[in-house]
XYZ file of C-alpha atoms in Angstrom:
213
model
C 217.436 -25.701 24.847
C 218.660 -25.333 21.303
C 217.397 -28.055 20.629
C 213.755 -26.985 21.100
C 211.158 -25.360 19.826
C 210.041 -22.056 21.268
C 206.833 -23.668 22.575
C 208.619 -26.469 23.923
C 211.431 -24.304 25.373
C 208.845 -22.245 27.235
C 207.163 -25.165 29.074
C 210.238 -26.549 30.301
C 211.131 -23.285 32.007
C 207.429 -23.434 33.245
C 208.089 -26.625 34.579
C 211.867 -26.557 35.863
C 212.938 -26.123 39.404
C 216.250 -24.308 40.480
C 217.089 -25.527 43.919
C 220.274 -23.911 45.776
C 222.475 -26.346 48.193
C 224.811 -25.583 50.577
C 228.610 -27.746 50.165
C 228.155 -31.081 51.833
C 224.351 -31.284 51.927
C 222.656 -34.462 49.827
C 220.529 -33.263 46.559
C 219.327 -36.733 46.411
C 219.259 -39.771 48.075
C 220.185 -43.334 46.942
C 217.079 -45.180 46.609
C 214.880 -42.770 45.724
C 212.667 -42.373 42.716
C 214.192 -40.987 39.578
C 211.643 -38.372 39.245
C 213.885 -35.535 37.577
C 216.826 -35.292 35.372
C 219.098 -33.556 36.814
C 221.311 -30.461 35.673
C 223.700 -28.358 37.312
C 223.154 -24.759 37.154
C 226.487 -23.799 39.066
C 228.998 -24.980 41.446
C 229.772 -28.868 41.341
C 227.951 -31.743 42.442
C 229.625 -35.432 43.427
C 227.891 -39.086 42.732
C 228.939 -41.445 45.502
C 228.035 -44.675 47.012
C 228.384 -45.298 51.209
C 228.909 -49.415 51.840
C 227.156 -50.624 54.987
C 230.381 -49.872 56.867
C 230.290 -46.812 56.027
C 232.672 -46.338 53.508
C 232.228 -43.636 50.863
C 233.450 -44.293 47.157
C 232.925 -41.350 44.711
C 233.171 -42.125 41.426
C 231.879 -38.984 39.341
C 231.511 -35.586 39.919
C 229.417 -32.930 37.775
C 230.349 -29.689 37.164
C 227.842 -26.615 36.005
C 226.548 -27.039 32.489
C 226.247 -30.617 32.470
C 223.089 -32.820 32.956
C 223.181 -36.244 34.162
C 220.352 -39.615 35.598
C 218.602 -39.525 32.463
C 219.118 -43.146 32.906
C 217.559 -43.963 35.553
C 214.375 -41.590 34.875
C 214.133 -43.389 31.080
C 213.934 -46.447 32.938
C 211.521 -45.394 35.918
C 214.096 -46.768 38.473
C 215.436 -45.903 41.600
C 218.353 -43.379 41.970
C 221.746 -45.745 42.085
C 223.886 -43.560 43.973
C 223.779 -40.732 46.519
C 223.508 -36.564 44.730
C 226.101 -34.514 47.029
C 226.881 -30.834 46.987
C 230.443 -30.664 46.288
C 230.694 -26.948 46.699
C 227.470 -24.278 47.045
C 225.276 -25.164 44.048
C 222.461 -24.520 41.984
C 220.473 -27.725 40.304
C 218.009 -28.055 38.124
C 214.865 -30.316 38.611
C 213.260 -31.141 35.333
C 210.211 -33.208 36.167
C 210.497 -36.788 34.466
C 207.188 -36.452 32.654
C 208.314 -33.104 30.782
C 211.179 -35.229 29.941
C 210.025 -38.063 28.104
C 207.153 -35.926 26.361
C 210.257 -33.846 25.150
C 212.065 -37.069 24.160
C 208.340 -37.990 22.527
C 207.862 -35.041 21.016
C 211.559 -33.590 20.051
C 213.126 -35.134 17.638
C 216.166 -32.619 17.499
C 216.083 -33.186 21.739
C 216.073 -37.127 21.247
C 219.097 -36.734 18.480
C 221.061 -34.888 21.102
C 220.161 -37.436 24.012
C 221.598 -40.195 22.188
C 225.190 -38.497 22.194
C 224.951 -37.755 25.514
C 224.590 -41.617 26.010
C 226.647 -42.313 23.424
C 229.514 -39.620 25.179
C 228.702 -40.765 28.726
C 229.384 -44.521 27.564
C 232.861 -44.009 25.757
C 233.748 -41.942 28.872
C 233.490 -44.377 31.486
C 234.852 -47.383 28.825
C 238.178 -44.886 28.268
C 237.611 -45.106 32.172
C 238.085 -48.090 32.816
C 240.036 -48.976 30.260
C 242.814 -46.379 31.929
C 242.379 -47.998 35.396
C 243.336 -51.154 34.222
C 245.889 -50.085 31.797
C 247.456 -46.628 33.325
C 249.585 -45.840 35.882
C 248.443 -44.136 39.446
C 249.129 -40.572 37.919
C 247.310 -41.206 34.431
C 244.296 -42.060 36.988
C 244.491 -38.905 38.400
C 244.928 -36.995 35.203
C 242.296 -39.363 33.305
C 239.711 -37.926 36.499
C 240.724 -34.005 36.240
C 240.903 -34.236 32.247
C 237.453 -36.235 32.147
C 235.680 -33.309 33.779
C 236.363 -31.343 30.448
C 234.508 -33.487 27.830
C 232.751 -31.147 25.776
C 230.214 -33.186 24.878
C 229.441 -34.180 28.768
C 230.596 -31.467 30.668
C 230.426 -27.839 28.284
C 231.398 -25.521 30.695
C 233.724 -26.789 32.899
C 235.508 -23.658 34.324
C 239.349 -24.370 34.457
C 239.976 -23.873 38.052
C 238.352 -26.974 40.052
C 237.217 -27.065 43.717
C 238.073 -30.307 44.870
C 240.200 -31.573 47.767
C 242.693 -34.530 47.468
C 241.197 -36.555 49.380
C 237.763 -36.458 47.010
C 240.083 -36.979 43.706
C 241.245 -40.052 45.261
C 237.584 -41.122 45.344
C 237.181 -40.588 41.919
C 240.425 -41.642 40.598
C 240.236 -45.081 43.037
C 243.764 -44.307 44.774
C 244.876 -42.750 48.184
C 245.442 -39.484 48.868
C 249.010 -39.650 49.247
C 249.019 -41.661 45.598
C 246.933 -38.047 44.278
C 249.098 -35.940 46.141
C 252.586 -37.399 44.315
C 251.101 -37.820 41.330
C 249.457 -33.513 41.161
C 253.338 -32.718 41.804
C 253.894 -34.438 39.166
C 251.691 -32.673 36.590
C 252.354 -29.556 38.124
C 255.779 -30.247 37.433
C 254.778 -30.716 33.370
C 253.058 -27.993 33.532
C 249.432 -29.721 33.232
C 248.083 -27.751 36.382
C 248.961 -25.489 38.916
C 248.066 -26.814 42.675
C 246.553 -24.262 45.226
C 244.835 -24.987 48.757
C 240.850 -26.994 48.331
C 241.723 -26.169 44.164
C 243.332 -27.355 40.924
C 243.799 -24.912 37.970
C 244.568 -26.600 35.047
C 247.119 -24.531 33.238
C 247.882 -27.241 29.971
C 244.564 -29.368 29.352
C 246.366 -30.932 26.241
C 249.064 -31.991 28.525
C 246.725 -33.433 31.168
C 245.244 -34.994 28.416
C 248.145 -36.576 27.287
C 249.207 -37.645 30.455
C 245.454 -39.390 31.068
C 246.502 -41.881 27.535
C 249.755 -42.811 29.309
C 250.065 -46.473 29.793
């Protein structure tokens, strides 16, 4: 919104929707139209894929402050991946045409869009350049430390709601592998492990830990 004029600041709240969802309900389907980018107001929200057998593979989640499927809705596709509640949430619906007008009209807004892009792509190269390259726990801490990119994700608060079993998902290992390896930054002081949570206590240390090869 900083990035706006007054004008243009006052037509997206016009035009924005704030939907509430309960934990484990579906924002948005896979192979729907892109007709909204996407923010998340609060609570935490989980992009995942489900294979014809039924498997489910997470492999992002989005905490409040961040926005996220501008890429589909620049290129007037359908949604790639399933939009889960992760915990209760609040999201907001920005219609796609308010979106590209802004990205038209704005060129502060269109500035700022590009480093989003620019921060989402260098996020999921350091990605997978740290599943190839790092062990099982720098997978782990490379998925908790992610979720505290400033650029991406602002306001991550420092206590996360997630269960092993999802940070598997994300970090692409078992949840035996997550639980070994969240003893072992609790034990260097990265985080402090409670039941369905994760504080992290050190995120310089987690950090760290993530650029372990």
């Amino acid at each position: 919104m900083t990035c706006l004029t007054d004008v243009q600041a006052s037509r997206v709240r016009q035009e924005i929707s704030i939907v509430s969802f309960a934990a484990g309900t579906t924002v948005c389907a896979r192979h729907t139209p892109s007709a909204h980018w996407l923010g998340v107001v609060g609570g935490m929200l989980k992009l995942e894929n489900i294979s014809e057998g039924g498997k489910s593979s997470s492999f992002a989640s989005v905490p409040a402050g961040a926005w996220f499927g501008e890429g589909a809705v620049l290129k007037g596709e359908l949604r790639p991946y399933e939009v889960v509640a992760l915990r209760d949430s609040r999201v907001a619906f920005l219609p796609r045409d308010t979106f590209l007008r802004l990205l038209e009209e704005s060129h502060p807004f269109a500035l700022w869009l590009i480093a989003h892009l620019n921060a989402r792509l260098g996020h999921y190269v350091a990605l997978v350049q740290n599943f190839r390259l790092g062990d099982t726990t720098a997978q782990v801490a490379y998925s908790l430390s992610g979720l505290f990119n400033p650029a991406l994700f602002p306001s991550t608060e420092r206590c996360i709601t997630i269960s092993q079993e999802e940070l598997g998902r994300l970090s692409g290992v078992s949840r035996q592998v997550v639980n070994k390896a969240l003893q072992e930054l609790q034990e260097r002081g990265a985080i402090r492990v409670s039941y369905g949570s994760i504080e992290v206590v050190d995120l310089k240390v987690l950090q760290d830990v993530a650029r372990e090869a």
